[in-house]
CSV table of C-alpha atoms in Angstrom, one decimal:
chain,number,residue,atom,x,y,z
A,1461,MET,CA,27.6,20.2,12.7
A,1462,LEU,CA,26.9,20.0,8.9
A,1463,VAL,CA,24.1,17.9,7.5
A,1464,ASP,CA,22.3,18.0,4.2
A,1465,TYR,CA,18.8,18.5,5.5
A,1466,ILE,CA,17.0,19.3,8.7
A,1467,LEU,CA,13.5,17.8,8.9
A,1468,VAL,CA,11.0,19.1,11.4
A,1469,GLY,CA,8.6,16.5,12.6
A,1470,GLN,CA,9.0,12.7,12.9
A,1471,GLY,CA,5.5,11.7,12.0
A,1472,LEU,CA,4.7,9.6,9.0
A,1473,ALA,CA,5.7,12.3,6.5
A,1474,GLY,CA,9.1,13.0,8.3
A,1475,SER,CA,9.9,9.3,8.9
A,1476,ILE,CA,9.3,8.4,5.2
A,1477,LEU,CA,11.0,11.3,3.8
A,1478,ALA,CA,14.0,10.9,6.0
A,1479,ASN,CA,14.3,7.2,4.9
A,1480,HIS,CA,14.2,8.3,1.3
A,1481,LEU,CA,16.9,11.0,1.8
A,1482,ILE,CA,19.1,8.6,3.7
A,1483,ASN,CA,18.8,6.0,1.1
A,1484,ALA,CA,19.8,8.7,-1.5
A,1485,GLY,CA,23.0,9.2,0.4
A,1486,CYS,CA,21.9,12.4,2.1
A,1487,SER,CA,22.5,13.2,5.8
A,1488,VAL,CA,19.6,14.5,7.9
A,1489,MET,CA,18.8,15.7,11.3
A,1490,VAL,CA,15.1,15.1,12.4
A,1491,PHE,CA,13.7,17.5,15.1
A,1492,ASP,CA,10.7,15.9,17.0
A,1493,ASP,CA,9.2,17.1,20.2
A,1494,PRO,CA,7.6,13.9,21.9
A,1495,LEU,CA,5.5,16.3,24.0
A,1496,LEU,CA,3.6,17.6,21.0
A,1497,SER,CA,0.7,15.8,19.3
A,1498,ASN,CA,1.3,13.5,16.4
A,1499,SER,CA,-1.8,12.4,14.4
A,1500,SER,CA,0.3,9.8,12.7
A,1501,LYS,CA,0.5,7.7,15.9
A,1502,ILE,CA,-3.3,7.1,15.9
A,1503,ALA,CA,-4.0,7.0,12.3
A,1504,GLY,CA,-6.1,4.3,10.7
A,1505,GLY,CA,-3.3,3.5,8.4
A,1506,LEU,CA,-5.3,2.2,5.5
A,1507,TYR,CA,-4.1,2.1,1.9
A,1508,ASN,CA,-7.3,1.7,-0.2
A,1509,PRO,CA,-7.4,2.0,-3.9
A,1510,VAL,CA,-11.1,2.6,-4.0
A,1511,THR,CA,-12.6,5.1,-1.7
A,1512,GLY,CA,-15.5,7.5,-0.9
A,1513,ARG,CA,-19.3,7.1,-1.0
A,1514,LYS,CA,-19.2,6.7,-4.8
A,1515,MET,CA,-16.5,4.0,-4.6
A,1516,VAL,CA,-14.2,5.5,-7.1
A,1517,LYS,CA,-10.5,5.0,-7.6
A,1518,THR,CA,-8.3,6.9,-5.2
A,1519,TRP,CA,-6.8,10.1,-6.9
A,1520,ASN,CA,-3.5,9.2,-8.7
A,1521,VAL,CA,-3.9,5.6,-7.6
A,1522,ASP,CA,-1.8,4.0,-10.4
A,1523,ASN,CA,1.3,6.0,-9.5
A,1524,LEU,CA,0.8,5.9,-5.7
A,1525,PHE,CA,0.0,2.2,-5.4
A,1526,GLY,CA,2.5,1.2,-8.0
A,1527,TYR,CA,5.1,2.7,-5.7
A,1528,LEU,CA,3.8,2.0,-2.2
A,1529,THR,CA,3.3,-1.8,-2.6
A,1530,ASP,CA,7.0,-2.1,-3.4
A,1531,TYR,CA,8.2,0.5,-0.9
A,1532,TYR,CA,6.7,-0.5,2.3
A,1533,PRO,CA,7.9,-4.1,2.5
A,1534,LYS,CA,11.5,-2.8,1.7
A,1535,PHE,CA,11.1,-0.1,4.4
A,1536,GLN,CA,10.1,-2.5,7.1
A,1537,GLN,CA,12.9,-4.9,6.1
A,1538,GLN,CA,15.3,-2.0,6.5
A,1539,LEU,CA,14.0,-1.0,9.9
A,1540,GLU,CA,13.9,-4.7,11.0
A,1541,ALA,CA,10.3,-4.3,12.0
A,1542,ASP,CA,6.8,-5.7,11.1
A,1543,PHE,CA,4.3,-3.0,10.3
A,1544,VAL,CA,2.8,-3.7,6.9
A,1545,ASN,CA,-0.3,-5.8,6.7
A,1546,ASP,CA,-1.4,-6.7,3.1
A,1547,ILE,CA,-5.1,-7.7,3.6
A,1548,PRO,CA,-8.2,-7.4,1.3
A,1549,ILE,CA,-10.8,-4.8,2.0
A,1550,TYR,CA,-14.4,-5.8,1.7
A,1551,ARG,CA,-17.1,-3.2,0.9
A,1552,PRO,CA,-20.7,-4.4,1.0
A,1553,PHE,CA,-22.9,-3.1,-1.8
A,1554,ILE,CA,-26.0,-1.0,-0.7
A,1555,SER,CA,-28.2,-1.8,-3.6
A,1556,PRO,CA,-28.5,-4.0,-6.7
A,1557,GLU,CA,-27.7,-1.1,-8.9
A,1558,GLU,CA,-24.2,-0.8,-7.2
A,1559,LEU,CA,-23.7,-4.5,-7.7
A,1560,ASN,CA,-24.5,-4.2,-11.4
A,1561,GLU,CA,-22.1,-1.2,-11.7
A,1562,TRP,CA,-19.3,-3.1,-10.3
A,1563,MET,CA,-19.8,-6.1,-12.3
A,1564,GLY,CA,-19.1,-3.9,-15.3
A,1565,LYS,CA,-16.3,-2.1,-13.6
A,1566,SER,CA,-14.4,-5.2,-12.6
A,1567,ALA,CA,-13.9,-5.9,-16.3
A,1568,ASP,CA,-12.5,-2.5,-17.0
A,1569,ILE,CA,-8.8,-2.4,-17.3
A,1570,ASP,CA,-8.7,0.7,-15.2
A,1571,TYR,CA,-10.2,-1.1,-12.3
A,1572,SER,CA,-9.4,-4.8,-12.8
A,1573,SER,CA,-6.0,-4.9,-11.1
A,1574,TYR,CA,-7.6,-3.5,-7.8
A,1575,VAL,CA,-10.5,-5.9,-7.8
A,1576,LYS,CA,-10.0,-9.4,-6.2
A,1577,ALA,CA,-13.6,-10.5,-6.5
A,1578,VAL,CA,-17.2,-9.1,-7.0
A,1579,HIS,CA,-19.7,-11.0,-4.9
A,1580,ASN,CA,-23.3,-10.9,-6.1
A,1581,SER,CA,-24.7,-12.4,-3.0
A,1582,SER,CA,-23.7,-12.2,0.7
A,1583,ALA,CA,-20.0,-13.3,1.2
A,1584,TYR,CA,-19.5,-12.3,4.8
A,1585,GLY,CA,-23.1,-12.4,6.0
A,1586,ASN,CA,-22.0,-13.9,9.4
A,1587,GLN,CA,-20.0,-10.7,10.0
A,1588,VAL,CA,-21.5,-7.8,8.2
A,1589,ASN,CA,-24.8,-6.7,6.5
A,1590,ASP,CA,-24.1,-7.5,2.9
A,1591,ASP,CA,-27.5,-8.7,1.4
A,1592,PHE,CA,-26.6,-7.4,-2.0
A,1593,GLY,CA,-23.1,-8.9,-1.9
A,1594,GLY,CA,-19.9,-6.7,-2.1
A,1595,ILE,CA,-16.5,-6.0,-3.6
A,1596,LEU,CA,-13.3,-7.4,-2.4
A,1597,LEU,CA,-10.3,-5.2,-3.2
A,1598,ASN,CA,-6.7,-6.2,-3.5
A,1599,GLN,CA,-3.5,-4.1,-3.4
A,1600,SER,CA,-5.1,-3.0,0.0
A,1601,GLY,CA,-4.3,-3.2,3.7
A,1602,PHE,CA,-3.0,-1.2,6.5
A,1603,VAL,CA,0.2,0.1,8.1
A,1604,ASP,CA,0.6,0.0,11.7
A,1605,THR,CA,1.7,3.6,12.0
A,1606,GLY,CA,2.6,3.3,15.7
A,1607,LYS,CA,5.1,0.4,14.9
A,1608,LEU,CA,6.4,2.3,12.0
A,1609,LEU,CA,7.1,5.4,13.9
A,1610,ASP,CA,8.7,3.5,16.8
A,1611,ALA,CA,11.0,1.6,14.4
A,1612,SER,CA,11.9,4.8,12.5
A,1613,ARG,CA,12.8,6.5,15.8
A,1614,ILE,CA,15.1,3.7,16.7
A,1615,PHE,CA,16.6,3.7,13.2
A,1616,LEU,CA,17.3,7.4,13.3
A,1617,GLU,CA,18.7,7.3,16.8
A,1618,LYS,CA,21.3,4.7,15.8
A,1619,LYS,CA,22.4,7.0,13.0
A,1620,LYS,CA,22.4,10.0,15.4
A,1621,SER,CA,20.0,11.7,13.1
A,1622,LEU,CA,17.2,12.4,15.6
A,1623,THR,CA,16.9,15.2,18.2
A,1624,GLN,CA,13.8,14.9,20.5
A,1625,THR,CA,13.2,18.5,21.3
A,1626,TYR,CA,11.0,21.3,20.1
A,1627,PHE,CA,12.2,23.0,16.9
A,1628,ASN,CA,11.9,26.8,17.6
A,1629,PRO,CA,11.7,28.7,14.3
A,1630,ALA,CA,13.0,31.8,16.2
A,1631,ASP,CA,16.4,30.1,16.3
A,1632,LEU,CA,16.5,29.5,12.5
A,1633,LYS,CA,18.9,31.6,10.5
A,1634,LEU,CA,18.6,31.9,6.7
A,1635,ASN,CA,21.5,32.7,4.4
A,1636,GLU,CA,22.1,32.6,0.6
A,1637,GLY,CA,22.4,28.9,-0.2
A,1638,PHE,CA,22.1,27.4,3.3
A,1639,ALA,CA,20.3,27.6,6.8
A,1640,SER,CA,21.6,27.1,10.3
A,1641,TYR,CA,19.8,26.2,13.4
A,1642,GLN,CA,21.4,26.1,16.9
A,1643,GLY,CA,24.9,25.2,15.5
A,1644,ILE,CA,23.6,22.9,12.7
A,1645,LYS,CA,24.2,24.0,9.1
A,1646,CYS,CA,22.2,22.5,6.2
A,1647,LYS,CA,21.1,23.0,2.6
A,1648,SER,CA,17.4,23.2,3.5
A,1649,VAL,CA,14.9,22.8,6.3
A,1650,ILE,CA,12.0,20.6,5.4
A,1651,PHE,CA,8.7,21.1,7.5
A,1652,CYS,CA,6.8,17.9,7.9
A,1653,ASN,CA,5.0,19.0,11.1
A,1654,GLY,CA,1.4,18.8,10.0
A,1655,HIS,CA,-1.1,21.3,11.2
A,1656,LYS,CA,1.5,22.8,13.4
A,1657,SER,CA,2.9,24.7,10.4
A,1658,LEU,CA,-0.2,27.1,10.7
A,1659,GLU,CA,1.4,28.3,13.9
A,1660,GLN,CA,4.6,29.3,12.4
A,1661,GLN,CA,5.7,32.4,10.6
A,1662,TYR,CA,7.1,30.9,7.4
A,1663,PHE,CA,4.2,28.6,6.3
A,1664,GLY,CA,1.2,29.8,8.3
A,1665,TRP,CA,-0.2,31.4,5.1
A,1666,MET,CA,-0.8,27.8,3.5
A,1667,PRO,CA,-4.3,26.8,3.2
A,1668,LEU,CA,-4.2,23.8,5.4
A,1669,ARG,CA,-7.6,22.7,6.6
A,1670,PRO,CA,-7.0,20.6,9.8
A,1671,VAL,CA,-9.6,18.0,10.5
A,1672,LYS,CA,-10.1,16.1,13.7
A,1673,GLY,CA,-10.6,12.4,13.5
A,1674,GLU,CA,-11.6,10.0,16.2
A,1675,LEU,CA,-11.3,6.1,16.4
A,1676,LEU,CA,-12.6,3.4,18.6
A,1677,MET,CA,-10.7,0.4,19.7
A,1678,ILE,CA,-12.9,-2.6,20.1
A,1679,LYS,CA,-12.5,-6.3,21.1
A,1680,THR,CA,-14.3,-9.1,19.6
A,1681,GLU,CA,-14.3,-12.9,19.5
A,1682,GLU,CA,-15.0,-12.9,15.7
A,1683,ASP,CA,-12.4,-14.0,13.6
A,1684,LEU,CA,-11.9,-11.3,11.0
A,1685,ARG,CA,-9.7,-12.0,7.9
A,1686,VAL,CA,-10.6,-8.9,5.9
A,1687,ILE,CA,-11.1,-5.2,6.6
A,1688,HIS,CA,-14.7,-4.3,6.5
A,1689,ASN,CA,-15.3,-0.8,5.2
A,1690,ARG,CA,-18.7,0.9,4.7
A,1691,GLY,CA,-19.4,4.0,6.6
A,1692,VAL,CA,-16.6,3.0,8.9
A,1693,PHE,CA,-13.6,0.7,8.5
A,1694,VAL,CA,-13.0,-2.1,10.9
A,1695,ILE,CA,-9.3,-3.1,10.9
A,1696,PRO,CA,-8.4,-6.4,12.6
A,1697,LEU,CA,-5.2,-5.8,14.5
A,1698,GLY,CA,-4.9,-9.3,16.0
A,1699,ASN,CA,-5.9,-11.0,19.4
A,1700,GLY,CA,-9.5,-9.8,18.8
A,1701,ILE,CA,-8.6,-6.1,18.8
A,1702,CYS,CA,-10.0,-3.9,16.0
A,1703,LYS,CA,-9.6,-0.3,15.0
A,1704,VAL,CA,-12.8,1.5,14.0
A,1705,GLY,CA,-13.0,4.8,12.3
A,1706,SER,CA,-13.1,7.5,11.5
A,1707,THR,CA,-14.9,10.9,12.2
A,1708,TYR,CA,-14.3,14.3,10.4
A,1709,ASP,CA,-14.5,17.5,12.4
A,1710,HIS,CA,-13.2,20.8,11.0
A,1711,GLN,CA,-14.5,22.9,13.9
A,1712,ASN,CA,-13.3,21.3,17.1
A,1713,LEU,CA,-9.7,20.9,16.6
A,1714,ASP,CA,-8.5,19.8,20.2
A,1715,GLU,CA,-7.4,16.3,20.7
A,1716,ASN,CA,-9.8,15.1,23.4
A,1717,PRO,CA,-12.2,12.3,22.5
A,1718,THR,CA,-15.9,13.3,22.5
A,1719,ILE,CA,-19.1,11.4,23.3
A,1720,GLU,CA,-20.5,12.9,20.1
A,1721,ALA,CA,-17.9,11.1,17.9
A,1722,LYS,CA,-18.2,7.9,19.9
A,1723,ASN,CA,-22.1,7.9,19.3
A,1724,VAL,CA,-21.5,8.5,15.6
A,1725,LEU,CA,-19.0,5.6,15.3
A,1726,VAL,CA,-21.1,3.2,17.3
A,1727,HIS,CA,-24.2,4.0,15.1
A,1728,LYS,CA,-22.2,3.4,11.9
A,1729,LEU,CA,-20.6,0.3,13.2
A,1730,ASN,CA,-23.8,-1.2,14.3
A,1731,GLU,CA,-25.2,-0.5,10.8
A,1732,LEU,CA,-22.3,-2.4,9.3
A,1733,VAL,CA,-21.4,-5.4,11.7
A,1734,LYS,CA,-23.4,-8.3,13.1
A,1735,PHE,CA,-21.0,-9.6,15.6
A,1736,PRO,CA,-20.8,-8.6,19.3
A,1737,TYR,CA,-18.0,-6.4,20.5
A,1738,GLU,CA,-16.9,-4.3,23.5
A,1739,ILE,CA,-15.3,-0.9,23.3
A,1740,GLU,CA,-11.9,-0.8,24.7
A,1741,TYR,CA,-11.1,3.0,24.4
A,1742,GLN,CA,-11.2,6.0,22.1
A,1743,LEU,CA,-8.6,8.1,20.4
A,1744,ALA,CA,-8.5,11.5,18.7
A,1745,GLY,CA,-6.0,13.4,16.7
A,1746,VAL,CA,-5.9,16.3,14.2
A,1747,ARG,CA,-4.8,15.6,10.6
A,1748,PRO,CA,-3.1,18.2,8.3
A,1749,ALA,CA,-5.6,18.2,5.4
A,1750,THR,CA,-5.9,20.9,2.8
A,1751,LYS,CA,-8.7,22.6,1.0
A,1752,ASP,CA,-8.3,20.8,-2.2
A,1753,ARG,CA,-7.4,17.5,-0.5
A,1754,LYS,CA,-3.8,17.3,-2.0
A,1755,PRO,CA,-0.5,17.8,-0.3
A,1756,ILE,CA,1.5,21.0,-0.4
A,1757,ILE,CA,5.1,20.3,-1.4
A,1758,GLY,CA,8.0,22.5,-2.5
A,1759,GLN,CA,10.1,25.6,-1.6
A,1760,HIS,CA,8.8,28.6,0.2
A,1761,PRO,CA,8.1,31.5,-2.3
A,1762,GLU,CA,10.6,33.8,-0.6
A,1763,PHE,CA,13.0,31.6,1.4
A,1764,LYS,CA,14.2,29.0,-1.0
A,1765,ASN,CA,16.0,26.9,1.6
A,1766,LEU,CA,12.6,26.3,3.5
A,1767,ILE,CA,10.5,23.4,2.1
A,1768,SER,CA,7.1,22.2,2.8
A,1769,PHE,CA,6.2,18.5,2.9
A,1770,ASN,CA,2.8,18.7,4.4
A,1771,GLY,CA,-1.0,18.4,3.9
A,1772,PHE,CA,-1.3,14.6,3.5
A,1773,GLY,CA,-4.6,14.5,5.4
A,1774,THR,CA,-6.5,11.2,5.7
A,1775,LYS,CA,-4.6,9.4,2.9
A,1776,GLY,CA,-1.1,9.8,4.3
A,1777,VAL,CA,-0.1,6.2,4.1
A,1778,SER,CA,-1.0,6.2,0.4
A,1779,LEU,CA,0.4,9.5,-0.6
A,1780,ILE,CA,3.5,10.1,1.4
A,1781,PRO,CA,5.9,7.3,-0.2
A,1782,TYR,CA,5.4,8.5,-3.7
A,1783,TYR,CA,5.8,12.2,-2.9
A,1784,ALA,CA,8.8,11.6,-0.7
A,1785,MET,CA,10.4,9.9,-3.7
A,1786,GLN,CA,9.5,12.8,-5.9
A,1787,LEU,CA,10.8,15.4,-3.4
A,1788,THR,CA,14.0,13.4,-2.9
A,1789,GLN,CA,14.7,13.3,-6.6
A,1790,LEU,CA,13.9,17.1,-6.7
A,1791,LEU,CA,16.6,17.7,-4.1
A,1792,THR,CA,19.2,15.2,-5.4
A,1793,GLU,CA,18.7,14.7,-9.1
A,1794,ALA,CA,17.0,17.9,-10.3
A,1795,GLY,CA,13.6,16.2,-10.7
A,1796,SER,CA,10.2,17.9,-10.3
A,1797,ILE,CA,7.0,17.9,-8.3
A,1798,ASP,CA,3.6,17.2,-9.8
A,1799,ASP,CA,1.8,20.3,-10.5
A,1800,GLU,CA,-1.3,19.0,-8.6
A,1801,VAL,CA,0.6,19.0,-5.3
A,1802,ASN,CA,3.2,21.7,-5.9
A,1803,ILE,CA,3.1,24.6,-3.4
A,1804,GLU,CA,3.4,27.1,-6.3
A,1805,ARG,CA,-0.4,26.6,-6.8
A,1806,PHE,CA,-0.9,28.7,-3.7
A,1807,PHE,CA,1.9,31.4,-4.2
A,1808,SER,CA,-0.9,34.0,-4.7
A,1809,LEU,CA,-1.8,33.6,-0.9
A,1810,TYR,CA,1.6,34.5,0.4
């Protein structure tokens, strides 16, 4: 069997990259073991142009959001699914000083396109603690990653482009100009398998810094029309169900929910919201973050037909579409990868 590219992993990175390659006229075979963990399935799925405690623009936001706001609606239409939710994010201010800062920023051309409104008094006081007002962001929302992955799996199965089994690197044969795996010959093998790359001989040297994240699913009778985000995010999924997260743990990297994380989330949630809720259940997963918080993309320093498309961490929904486009252009049109995410920045570690 001959295909252009083998992809390892059908998480968010593998699914979106496969879609880009297929749309560019390439044939792919995606290997995904359903028995292995997949942090994409439980991700918060936020795309948020203003993030962090200091509320600054997401890194490379103009390029990322200029692309993803057009890409995701087309992607869901192609998959005949419904997983994109364009919804404002509301971030309460914690002080009058923060309010004053954002009154100025909202008029700044660098920020104005991402700001829907700046409230100088409580706007959602029946739902959250926002005595100093807050900022309402646009070009924001969330992707239901579980629905996306299910729809992508069905799409790939129809194209006979998905093999649901473990990819064993020991069976990978590398040759000049091509690679082969269990009877499948391809130009390159692209690893989109998250922190599992650290367990493999080819990319185990990369400075991935896996981080465990835990979420709560809660139920409330409150009618939420925005995503509340301060300390934790509260994403309304419909029918009173909300996703609340997230925690960050670099030490304990199993996928078992913990009472410690639950207590942290409940404490932060109670600081933010006023409405009553019930906890339905808790989820945990391990994200493939990196030490410099940027992805690692490009060819292996020695084996040129092995490629990393990895390290998207907590902002995968925002980062992956744009860099899937870049990698696809590199593979099909002799494009290039941004220096900030190029794997070459870590070649000295190999």
